[in-house]
Amino acid sequence: MSTSPLRTKLYDIIFGTQSKGGQRFDIALIIAIISSEIVLILSSVASFEARFSTALLYIEFGFTLLFTIEYILRLYCSPKPLAYARSFYGLVDLIAIIPAYIAFFVPGANYLLIIRLIRVLRIFRVLKLVRYLRDSNILLRSLKHAQRKIFVFFSSVSILVTVFGSLMFVIEGPDNGFTSIPQSIYWAIVTITTVGYGDLVPHTVLGKFVASLTMLLGYSILAVPTGIITAELNQEMRVSRELIRCPNCATSGHETDAHYCKECGTHLPENV
């Protein structure tokens, strides 16, 4: 199926990053996204909203209309519109405009437009920061490989905060602010994570003893998820270094940001 010159030109500008038009479009899009977020943030300030509510409304409507047209054009010029619509960027582009229309029926839904910030991820493509993308992929793979260990850890902590919360409910009771087990579990979560808001505090000697144990336990387990992720991250980085092989002497094990072979000095190929 032949493609019209207009669709080809639009595709080069909207999806392309090699041409000057494509780079300018992406940079303009990022500026528009950040500007719309600034407007959204300002509209949440009561004094600013009271003075400029009409102007903010029109500006936000203008940004929504702009992003809607952009989304339609992406569907129009894409060789595979359905594939784009189902892709990560396609879904984010759609979700970035839906709350504005929902806001006509559900007041306050427009604040969900903060998700537009995710679209700024396009800056990685615009600036060709492929090494940053590769590093982020290493981190994501590390988290994926550690997900079972993290789940076990999270489950164990959930059991602990439930036990300690229930204990505090029995020991302190409603008279000291621990009005229910969920409220007591909330206190246990705040305590074991060493946040310590101070809105709920034990008053009895036994309650303070349990609280002390909870705090010490919190300090003890904080390093566990860090160690799990660090171990997986080291493994992924080791694998990534092994994949970088010199085309001349076949030496592997180079750092991910290396440009030349550490043995023979040959220029290394780009690794994405």
PDB file of C-alpha atoms in Angstrom:
ATOM      1  CA  MET A   1       0.000   0.000   0.000  1.00  0.00           C
ATOM      2  CA  SER A   2       1.412   3.349  -1.062  1.00  0.00           C
ATOM      3  CA  THR A   3       1.885   6.108   1.464  1.00  0.00           C
ATOM      4  CA  SER A   4       0.975   9.693   0.635  1.00  0.00           C
ATOM      5  CA  PRO A   5       3.765  12.312   0.750  1.00  0.00           C
ATOM      6  CA  LEU A   6       1.881  14.120   3.532  1.00  0.00           C
ATOM      7  CA  ARG A   7       1.808  11.041   5.788  1.00  0.00           C
ATOM      8  CA  THR A   8       5.466  10.351   5.047  1.00  0.00           C
ATOM      9  CA  LYS A   9       6.400  13.928   5.926  1.00  0.00           C
ATOM     10  CA  LEU A  10       4.317  13.870   9.107  1.00  0.00           C
ATOM     11  CA  TYR A  11       5.837  10.552  10.133  1.00  0.00           C
ATOM     12  CA  ASP A  12       9.341  11.926   9.626  1.00  0.00           C
ATOM     13  CA  ILE A  13       8.539  14.943  11.811  1.00  0.00           C
ATOM     14  CA  ILE A  14       6.439  13.294  14.541  1.00  0.00           C
ATOM     15  CA  PHE A  15       8.194   9.948  14.937  1.00  0.00           C
ATOM     16  CA  GLY A  16      11.621  10.717  13.541  1.00  0.00           C
ATOM     17  CA  THR A  17      14.562  11.917  15.586  1.00  0.00           C
ATOM     18  CA  GLN A  18      17.192  12.027  12.861  1.00  0.00           C
ATOM     19  CA  SER A  19      15.803  14.948  10.867  1.00  0.00           C
ATOM     20  CA  LYS A  20      15.949  18.526  12.100  1.00  0.00           C
ATOM     21  CA  GLY A  21      12.165  18.766  11.836  1.00  0.00           C
ATOM     22  CA  GLY A  22      11.732  15.700  14.021  1.00  0.00           C
ATOM     23  CA  GLN A  23      14.160  16.975  16.652  1.00  0.00           C
ATOM     24  CA  ARG A  24      12.499  20.396  16.727  1.00  0.00           C
ATOM     25  CA  PHE A  25       9.065  18.775  17.047  1.00  0.00           C
ATOM     26  CA  ASP A  26      10.147  16.586  19.975  1.00  0.00           C
ATOM     27  CA  ILE A  27      11.821  19.495  21.764  1.00  0.00           C
ATOM     28  CA  ALA A  28       8.706  21.655  21.239  1.00  0.00           C
ATOM     29  CA  LEU A  29       6.559  18.776  22.520  1.00  0.00           C
ATOM     30  CA  ILE A  30       8.654  18.408  25.670  1.00  0.00           C
ATOM     31  CA  ILE A  31       8.431  22.169  26.312  1.00  0.00           C
ATOM     32  CA  ALA A  32       4.630  21.977  25.872  1.00  0.00           C
ATOM     33  CA  ILE A  33       4.382  19.017  28.266  1.00  0.00           C
ATOM     34  CA  ILE A  34       6.422  20.752  30.969  1.00  0.00           C
ATOM     35  CA  SER A  35       4.482  24.000  30.464  1.00  0.00           C
ATOM     36  CA  SER A  36       1.152  22.178  30.845  1.00  0.00           C
ATOM     37  CA  GLU A  37       2.390  20.590  34.075  1.00  0.00           C
ATOM     38  CA  ILE A  38       3.404  24.003  35.430  1.00  0.00           C
ATOM     39  CA  VAL A  39      -0.099  25.290  34.661  1.00  0.00           C
ATOM     40  CA  LEU A  40      -1.623  22.264  36.386  1.00  0.00           C
ATOM     41  CA  ILE A  41       0.548  22.756  39.481  1.00  0.00           C
ATOM     42  CA  LEU A  42      -0.301  26.470  39.652  1.00  0.00           C
ATOM     43  CA  SER A  43      -4.023  25.693  39.376  1.00  0.00           C
ATOM     44  CA  SER A  44      -3.780  23.658  42.590  1.00  0.00           C
ATOM     45  CA  VAL A  45      -2.668  26.777  44.520  1.00  0.00           C
ATOM     46  CA  ALA A  46      -5.848  28.334  45.921  1.00  0.00           C
ATOM     47  CA  SER A  47      -4.697  31.972  45.748  1.00  0.00           C
ATOM     48  CA  PHE A  48      -3.440  31.589  42.174  1.00  0.00           C
ATOM     49  CA  GLU A  49      -6.542  29.707  41.090  1.00  0.00           C
ATOM     50  CA  ALA A  50      -8.786  32.412  42.542  1.00  0.00           C
ATOM     51  CA  ARG A  51      -7.067  35.171  40.537  1.00  0.00           C
ATOM     52  CA  PHE A  52      -6.421  33.409  37.240  1.00  0.00           C
ATOM     53  CA  SER A  53      -8.962  30.587  37.151  1.00  0.00           C
ATOM     54  CA  THR A  54     -10.382  31.547  33.748  1.00  0.00           C
ATOM     55  CA  ALA A  55      -6.977  32.015  32.149  1.00  0.00           C
ATOM     56  CA  LEU A  56      -5.713  28.718  33.574  1.00  0.00           C
ATOM     57  CA  LEU A  57      -8.824  26.946  32.292  1.00  0.00           C
ATOM     58  CA  TYR A  58      -8.345  28.265  28.749  1.00  0.00           C
ATOM     59  CA  ILE A  59      -4.622  27.466  28.765  1.00  0.00           C
ATOM     60  CA  GLU A  60      -5.245  23.923  29.983  1.00  0.00           C
ATOM     61  CA  PHE A  61      -7.957  23.444  27.370  1.00  0.00           C
ATOM     62  CA  GLY A  62      -5.516  24.702  24.728  1.00  0.00           C
ATOM     63  CA  PHE A  63      -2.854  22.192  25.796  1.00  0.00           C
ATOM     64  CA  THR A  64      -5.421  19.365  25.835  1.00  0.00           C
ATOM     65  CA  LEU A  65      -6.595  20.272  22.339  1.00  0.00           C
ATOM     66  CA  LEU A  66      -2.975  20.428  21.152  1.00  0.00           C
ATOM     67  CA  PHE A  67      -2.116  16.998  22.586  1.00  0.00           C
ATOM     68  CA  THR A  68      -5.350  15.526  21.206  1.00  0.00           C
ATOM     69  CA  ILE A  69      -4.510  16.719  17.697  1.00  0.00           C
ATOM     70  CA  GLU A  70      -0.975  15.384  18.125  1.00  0.00           C
ATOM     71  CA  TYR A  71      -2.315  11.948  19.162  1.00  0.00           C
ATOM     72  CA  ILE A  72      -4.681  11.830  16.166  1.00  0.00           C
ATOM     73  CA  LEU A  73      -1.835  12.800  13.821  1.00  0.00           C
ATOM     74  CA  ARG A  74       0.335  10.035  15.289  1.00  0.00           C
ATOM     75  CA  LEU A  75      -2.415   7.512  14.541  1.00  0.00           C
ATOM     76  CA  TYR A  76      -2.861   8.975  11.057  1.00  0.00           C
ATOM     77  CA  CYS A  77       0.771   8.894   9.946  1.00  0.00           C
ATOM     78  CA  SER A  78       1.852   5.707  11.737  1.00  0.00           C
ATOM     79  CA  PRO A  79       2.352   2.731   9.369  1.00  0.00           C
ATOM     80  CA  LYS A  80       0.752   0.531  12.045  1.00  0.00           C
ATOM     81  CA  PRO A  81      -1.732   2.696  14.004  1.00  0.00           C
ATOM     82  CA  LEU A  82      -2.958  -0.183  16.171  1.00  0.00           C
ATOM     83  CA  ALA A  83       0.587  -1.196  17.110  1.00  0.00           C
ATOM     84  CA  TYR A  84       1.359   2.409  18.091  1.00  0.00           C
ATOM     85  CA  ALA A  85      -1.864   2.686  20.116  1.00  0.00           C
ATOM     86  CA  ARG A  86      -0.926  -0.466  22.058  1.00  0.00           C
ATOM     87  CA  SER A  87       2.712   0.536  22.584  1.00  0.00           C
ATOM     88  CA  PHE A  88       4.047   2.064  25.808  1.00  0.00           C
ATOM     89  CA  TYR A  89       4.295   5.568  24.350  1.00  0.00           C
ATOM     90  CA  GLY A  90       0.935   5.205  22.616  1.00  0.00           C
ATOM     91  CA  LEU A  91      -0.840   4.294  25.852  1.00  0.00           C
ATOM     92  CA  VAL A  92       0.905   7.118  27.742  1.00  0.00           C
ATOM     93  CA  ASP A  93      -0.047   9.596  24.997  1.00  0.00           C
ATOM     94  CA  LEU A  94      -3.684   8.522  25.297  1.00  0.00           C
ATOM     95  CA  ILE A  95      -3.772   8.488  29.107  1.00  0.00           C
ATOM     96  CA  ALA A  96      -2.221  11.979  29.076  1.00  0.00           C
ATOM     97  CA  ILE A  97      -5.327  13.500  27.493  1.00  0.00           C
ATOM     98  CA  ILE A  98      -8.193  11.375  28.867  1.00  0.00           C
ATOM     99  CA  PRO A  99      -8.357  13.023  32.369  1.00  0.00           C
ATOM    100  CA  ALA A 100      -9.001  16.432  30.790  1.00  0.00           C
ATOM    101  CA  TYR A 101     -12.211  15.116  29.213  1.00  0.00           C
ATOM    102  CA  ILE A 102     -13.214  13.154  32.312  1.00  0.00           C
ATOM    103  CA  ALA A 103     -12.902  16.425  34.270  1.00  0.00           C
ATOM    104  CA  PHE A 104     -16.030  17.688  32.484  1.00  0.00           C
ATOM    105  CA  PHE A 105     -18.004  15.039  34.382  1.00  0.00           C
ATOM    106  CA  VAL A 106     -15.800  14.354  37.434  1.00  0.00           C
ATOM    107  CA  PRO A 107     -14.454  17.492  39.157  1.00  0.00           C
ATOM    108  CA  GLY A 108     -10.791  17.226  40.104  1.00  0.00           C
ATOM    109  CA  ALA A 109      -9.990  14.532  37.534  1.00  0.00           C
ATOM    110  CA  ASN A 110      -7.859  17.048  35.641  1.00  0.00           C
ATOM    111  CA  TYR A 111      -5.157  16.707  38.317  1.00  0.00           C
ATOM    112  CA  LEU A 112      -4.512  13.214  36.935  1.00  0.00           C
ATOM    113  CA  LEU A 113      -2.932  15.038  33.996  1.00  0.00           C
ATOM    114  CA  ILE A 114       0.281  15.026  36.024  1.00  0.00           C
ATOM    115  CA  ILE A 115       0.879  11.715  34.245  1.00  0.00           C
ATOM    116  CA  ARG A 116       1.891  13.787  31.222  1.00  0.00           C
ATOM    117  CA  LEU A 117       5.305  14.067  32.817  1.00  0.00           C
ATOM    118  CA  ILE A 118       5.924  10.453  31.783  1.00  0.00           C
ATOM    119  CA  ARG A 119       5.924  11.684  28.194  1.00  0.00           C
ATOM    120  CA  VAL A 120       9.114  13.594  28.956  1.00  0.00           C
ATOM    121  CA  LEU A 121      10.811  10.178  28.670  1.00  0.00           C
ATOM    122  CA  ARG A 122      10.931  11.019  24.975  1.00  0.00           C
ATOM    123  CA  ILE A 123      13.865  13.273  25.812  1.00  0.00           C
ATOM    124  CA  PHE A 124      16.018  10.123  25.879  1.00  0.00           C
ATOM    125  CA  ARG A 125      15.291   9.659  22.178  1.00  0.00           C
ATOM    126  CA  VAL A 126      15.644  13.328  21.340  1.00  0.00           C
ATOM    127  CA  LEU A 127      19.076  13.679  22.904  1.00  0.00           C
ATOM    128  CA  LYS A 128      20.100  10.162  21.804  1.00  0.00           C
ATOM    129  CA  LEU A 129      21.004   9.213  25.360  1.00  0.00           C
ATOM    130  CA  VAL A 130      21.185   5.523  24.462  1.00  0.00           C
ATOM    131  CA  ARG A 131      23.689   4.803  27.225  1.00  0.00           C
ATOM    132  CA  TYR A 132      21.242   6.137  29.798  1.00  0.00           C
ATOM    133  CA  LEU A 133      18.523   3.963  28.303  1.00  0.00           C
ATOM    134  CA  ARG A 134      20.807   0.934  28.472  1.00  0.00           C
ATOM    135  CA  ASP A 135      21.649   1.666  32.104  1.00  0.00           C
ATOM    136  CA  SER A 136      17.974   2.063  32.942  1.00  0.00           C
ATOM    137  CA  ASN A 137      17.293  -1.297  31.263  1.00  0.00           C
ATOM    138  CA  ILE A 138      19.963  -2.890  33.469  1.00  0.00           C
ATOM    139  CA  LEU A 139      18.199  -1.494  36.537  1.00  0.00           C
ATOM    140  CA  LEU A 140      14.801  -2.706  35.339  1.00  0.00           C
ATOM    141  CA  ARG A 141      16.147  -6.205  34.662  1.00  0.00           C
ATOM    142  CA  SER A 142      17.726  -6.247  38.129  1.00  0.00           C
ATOM    143  CA  LEU A 143      14.384  -5.369  39.717  1.00  0.00           C
ATOM    144  CA  LYS A 144      12.621  -8.006  37.630  1.00  0.00           C
ATOM    145  CA  HIS A 145      15.092 -10.721  38.662  1.00  0.00           C
ATOM    146  CA  ALA A 146      14.787  -9.694  42.312  1.00  0.00           C
ATOM    147  CA  GLN A 147      10.988  -9.517  42.298  1.00  0.00           C
ATOM    148  CA  ARG A 148      10.493 -12.892  44.024  1.00  0.00           C
ATOM    149  CA  LYS A 149      12.944 -12.019  46.810  1.00  0.00           C
ATOM    150  CA  ILE A 150      11.391  -8.581  47.177  1.00  0.00           C
ATOM    151  CA  PHE A 151       7.927 -10.168  47.342  1.00  0.00           C
ATOM    152  CA  VAL A 152       9.053 -12.539  50.112  1.00  0.00           C
ATOM    153  CA  PHE A 153      10.619  -9.624  51.988  1.00  0.00           C
ATOM    154  CA  PHE A 154       7.500  -7.487  51.553  1.00  0.00           C
ATOM    155  CA  SER A 155       5.290 -10.352  52.743  1.00  0.00           C
ATOM    156  CA  SER A 156       7.477 -10.861  55.824  1.00  0.00           C
ATOM    157  CA  VAL A 157       7.353  -7.162  56.695  1.00  0.00           C
ATOM    158  CA  SER A 158       3.567  -7.163  56.181  1.00  0.00           C
ATOM    159  CA  ILE A 159       3.237 -10.012  58.695  1.00  0.00           C
ATOM    160  CA  LEU A 160       5.513  -8.233  61.172  1.00  0.00           C
ATOM    161  CA  VAL A 161       3.614  -4.929  61.047  1.00  0.00           C
ATOM    162  CA  THR A 162       0.328  -6.829  61.434  1.00  0.00           C
ATOM    163  CA  VAL A 163       1.645  -8.655  64.506  1.00  0.00           C
ATOM    164  CA  PHE A 164       3.159  -5.548  66.102  1.00  0.00           C
ATOM    165  CA  GLY A 165       0.099  -3.465  65.241  1.00  0.00           C
ATOM    166  CA  SER A 166      -2.219  -6.013  66.829  1.00  0.00           C
ATOM    167  CA  LEU A 167       0.018  -6.168  69.917  1.00  0.00           C
ATOM    168  CA  MET A 168      -0.103  -2.388  70.306  1.00  0.00           C
ATOM    169  CA  PHE A 169      -3.879  -2.411  69.918  1.00  0.00           C
ATOM    170  CA  VAL A 170      -4.150  -4.914  72.774  1.00  0.00           C
ATOM    171  CA  ILE A 171      -1.554  -3.155  74.964  1.00  0.00           C
ATOM    172  CA  GLU A 172      -2.469   0.508  74.407  1.00  0.00           C
ATOM    173  CA  GLY A 173      -6.125   0.354  73.368  1.00  0.00           C
ATOM    174  CA  PRO A 174      -8.470   3.129  72.204  1.00  0.00           C
ATOM    175  CA  ASP A 175      -7.737   5.288  75.260  1.00  0.00           C
ATOM    176  CA  ASN A 176      -4.220   5.977  73.916  1.00  0.00           C
ATOM    177  CA  GLY A 177      -5.231   6.543  70.285  1.00  0.00           C
ATOM    178  CA  PHE A 178      -4.955   2.952  69.043  1.00  0.00           C
ATOM    179  CA  THR A 179      -8.653   2.794  68.170  1.00  0.00           C
ATOM    180  CA  SER A 180      -8.509  -0.209  65.823  1.00  0.00           C
ATOM    181  CA  ILE A 181      -6.141  -2.831  64.480  1.00  0.00           C
ATOM    182  CA  PRO A 182      -5.835  -1.056  61.064  1.00  0.00           C
ATOM    183  CA  GLN A 183      -4.937   2.172  62.915  1.00  0.00           C
ATOM    184  CA  SER A 184      -2.378   0.241  64.969  1.00  0.00           C
ATOM    185  CA  ILE A 185      -0.955  -1.388  61.837  1.00  0.00           C
ATOM    186  CA  TYR A 186      -0.552   2.099  60.367  1.00  0.00           C
ATOM    187  CA  TRP A 187       1.480   3.037  63.463  1.00  0.00           C
ATOM    188  CA  ALA A 188       3.606  -0.115  63.025  1.00  0.00           C
ATOM    189  CA  ILE A 189       4.319   0.715  59.363  1.00  0.00           C
ATOM    190  CA  VAL A 190       5.307   4.294  60.221  1.00  0.00           C
ATOM    191  CA  THR A 191       7.530   3.044  63.048  1.00  0.00           C
ATOM    192  CA  ILE A 192       9.202   0.096  61.322  1.00  0.00           C
ATOM    193  CA  THR A 193      10.071   2.261  58.296  1.00  0.00           C
ATOM    194  CA  THR A 194      11.648   4.808  60.714  1.00  0.00           C
ATOM    195  CA  VAL A 195       9.378   7.583  59.416  1.00  0.00           C
ATOM    196  CA  GLY A 196       7.892   8.414  62.811  1.00  0.00           C
ATOM    197  CA  TYR A 197       5.132  10.980  62.221  1.00  0.00           C
ATOM    198  CA  GLY A 198       4.416  11.172  65.943  1.00  0.00           C
ATOM    199  CA  ASP A 199       0.631  11.280  65.559  1.00  0.00           C
ATOM    200  CA  LEU A 200       0.360   7.981  67.453  1.00  0.00           C
ATOM    201  CA  VAL A 201       2.655   7.225  70.396  1.00  0.00           C
ATOM    202  CA  PRO A 202       2.548   4.541  73.104  1.00  0.00           C
ATOM    203  CA  HIS A 203       1.967   5.657  76.684  1.00  0.00           C
ATOM    204  CA  THR A 204       2.348   2.465  78.710  1.00  0.00           C
ATOM    205  CA  VAL A 205       5.688   0.936  79.713  1.00  0.00           C
ATOM    206  CA  LEU A 206       4.949  -2.287  77.837  1.00  0.00           C
ATOM    207  CA  GLY A 207       3.816  -0.327  74.788  1.00  0.00           C
ATOM    208  CA  LYS A 208       7.068   1.660  74.759  1.00  0.00           C
ATOM    209  CA  PHE A 209       9.014  -1.586  75.026  1.00  0.00           C
ATOM    210  CA  VAL A 210       7.211  -3.042  71.995  1.00  0.00           C
ATOM    211  CA  ALA A 211       7.733   0.252  70.152  1.00  0.00           C
ATOM    212  CA  SER A 212      11.464   0.097  70.905  1.00  0.00           C
ATOM    213  CA  LEU A 213      11.642  -3.431  69.478  1.00  0.00           C
ATOM    214  CA  THR A 214       9.758  -2.262  66.397  1.00  0.00           C
ATOM    215  CA  MET A 215      12.188   0.626  65.847  1.00  0.00           C
ATOM    216  CA  LEU A 216      15.258  -1.585  66.263  1.00  0.00           C
ATOM    217  CA  LEU A 217      13.749  -4.148  63.910  1.00  0.00           C
ATOM    218  CA  GLY A 218      13.117  -1.381  61.398  1.00  0.00           C
ATOM    219  CA  TYR A 219      16.784  -0.379  61.387  1.00  0.00           C
ATOM    220  CA  SER A 220      17.785  -4.039  61.076  1.00  0.00           C
ATOM    221  CA  ILE A 221      15.693  -4.826  58.010  1.00  0.00           C
ATOM    222  CA  LEU A 222      16.200  -1.584  56.056  1.00  0.00           C
ATOM    223  CA  ALA A 223      19.369  -2.949  54.457  1.00  0.00           C
ATOM    224  CA  VAL A 224      17.716  -6.159  53.229  1.00  0.00           C
ATOM    225  CA  PRO A 225      15.985  -4.874  50.039  1.00  0.00           C
ATOM    226  CA  THR A 226      19.024  -2.712  49.273  1.00  0.00           C
ATOM    227  CA  GLY A 227      21.279  -5.766  49.449  1.00  0.00           C
ATOM    228  CA  ILE A 228      18.943  -7.827  47.254  1.00  0.00           C
ATOM    229  CA  ILE A 229      18.753  -5.185  44.523  1.00  0.00           C
ATOM    230  CA  THR A 230      22.482  -4.405  44.732  1.00  0.00           C
ATOM    231  CA  ALA A 231      23.374  -8.083  44.249  1.00  0.00           C
ATOM    232  CA  GLU A 232      21.099  -8.385  41.214  1.00  0.00           C
ATOM    233  CA  LEU A 233      22.393  -5.078  39.829  1.00  0.00           C
ATOM    234  CA  ASN A 234      25.999  -6.245  40.095  1.00  0.00           C
ATOM    235  CA  GLN A 235      25.080  -9.442  38.275  1.00  0.00           C
ATOM    236  CA  GLU A 236      23.355  -7.541  35.464  1.00  0.00           C
ATOM    237  CA  MET A 237      26.283  -5.136  35.091  1.00  0.00           C
ATOM    238  CA  ARG A 238      28.678  -8.096  34.914  1.00  0.00           C
ATOM    239  CA  VAL A 239      26.564  -9.661  32.154  1.00  0.00           C
ATOM    240  CA  SER A 240      26.382  -6.336  30.283  1.00  0.00           C
ATOM    241  CA  ARG A 241      30.160  -5.931  30.411  1.00  0.00           C
ATOM    242  CA  GLU A 242      30.623  -9.442  29.014  1.00  0.00           C
ATOM    243  CA  LEU A 243      28.430  -8.560  26.044  1.00  0.00           C
ATOM    244  CA  ILE A 244      30.755  -5.714  25.023  1.00  0.00           C
ATOM    245  CA  ARG A 245      33.332  -7.522  22.899  1.00  0.00           C
ATOM    246  CA  CYS A 246      36.203  -6.022  20.907  1.00  0.00           C
ATOM    247  CA  PRO A 247      35.798  -6.680  17.150  1.00  0.00           C
ATOM    248  CA  ASN A 248      39.587  -6.927  16.779  1.00  0.00           C
ATOM    249  CA  CYS A 249      40.906  -9.071  19.646  1.00  0.00           C
ATOM    250  CA  ALA A 250      37.552 -10.424  20.938  1.00  0.00           C
ATOM    251  CA  THR A 251      38.303  -9.219  24.477  1.00  0.00           C
ATOM    252  CA  SER A 252      35.145  -8.855  26.583  1.00  0.00           C
ATOM    253  CA  GLY A 253      34.438  -7.379  29.990  1.00  0.00           C
ATOM    254  CA  HIS A 254      34.587  -3.697  29.015  1.00  0.00           C
ATOM    255  CA  GLU A 255      32.751  -1.037  30.996  1.00  0.00           C
ATOM    256  CA  THR A 256      29.431   0.039  29.514  1.00  0.00           C
ATOM    257  CA  ASP A 257      30.732   3.554  28.820  1.00  0.00           C
ATOM    258  CA  ALA A 258      34.011   2.390  27.234  1.00  0.00           C
ATOM    259  CA  HIS A 259      34.815   3.669  23.732  1.00  0.00           C
ATOM    260  CA  TYR A 260      38.037   1.736  23.136  1.00  0.00           C
ATOM    261  CA  CYS A 261      39.261  -1.787  23.857  1.00  0.00           C
ATOM    262  CA  LYS A 262      41.295  -2.003  27.055  1.00  0.00           C
ATOM    263  CA  GLU A 263      43.674  -4.515  25.411  1.00  0.00           C
ATOM    264  CA  CYS A 264      44.334  -3.359  21.852  1.00  0.00           C
ATOM    265  CA  GLY A 265      42.787   0.134  21.754  1.00  0.00           C
ATOM    266  CA  THR A 266      40.335  -0.671  18.931  1.00  0.00           C
ATOM    267  CA  HIS A 267      37.218   1.481  18.796  1.00  0.00           C
ATOM    268  CA  LEU A 268      34.326  -0.467  20.303  1.00  0.00           C
ATOM    269  CA  PRO A 269      30.954  -0.648  18.536  1.00  0.00           C
ATOM    270  CA  GLU A 270      28.017   1.230  19.989  1.00  0.00           C
ATOM    271  CA  ASN A 271      25.979  -0.900  22.360  1.00  0.00           C
ATOM    272  CA  VAL A 272      22.323  -0.098  22.782  1.00  0.00           C
TER     273      VAL A 272
END
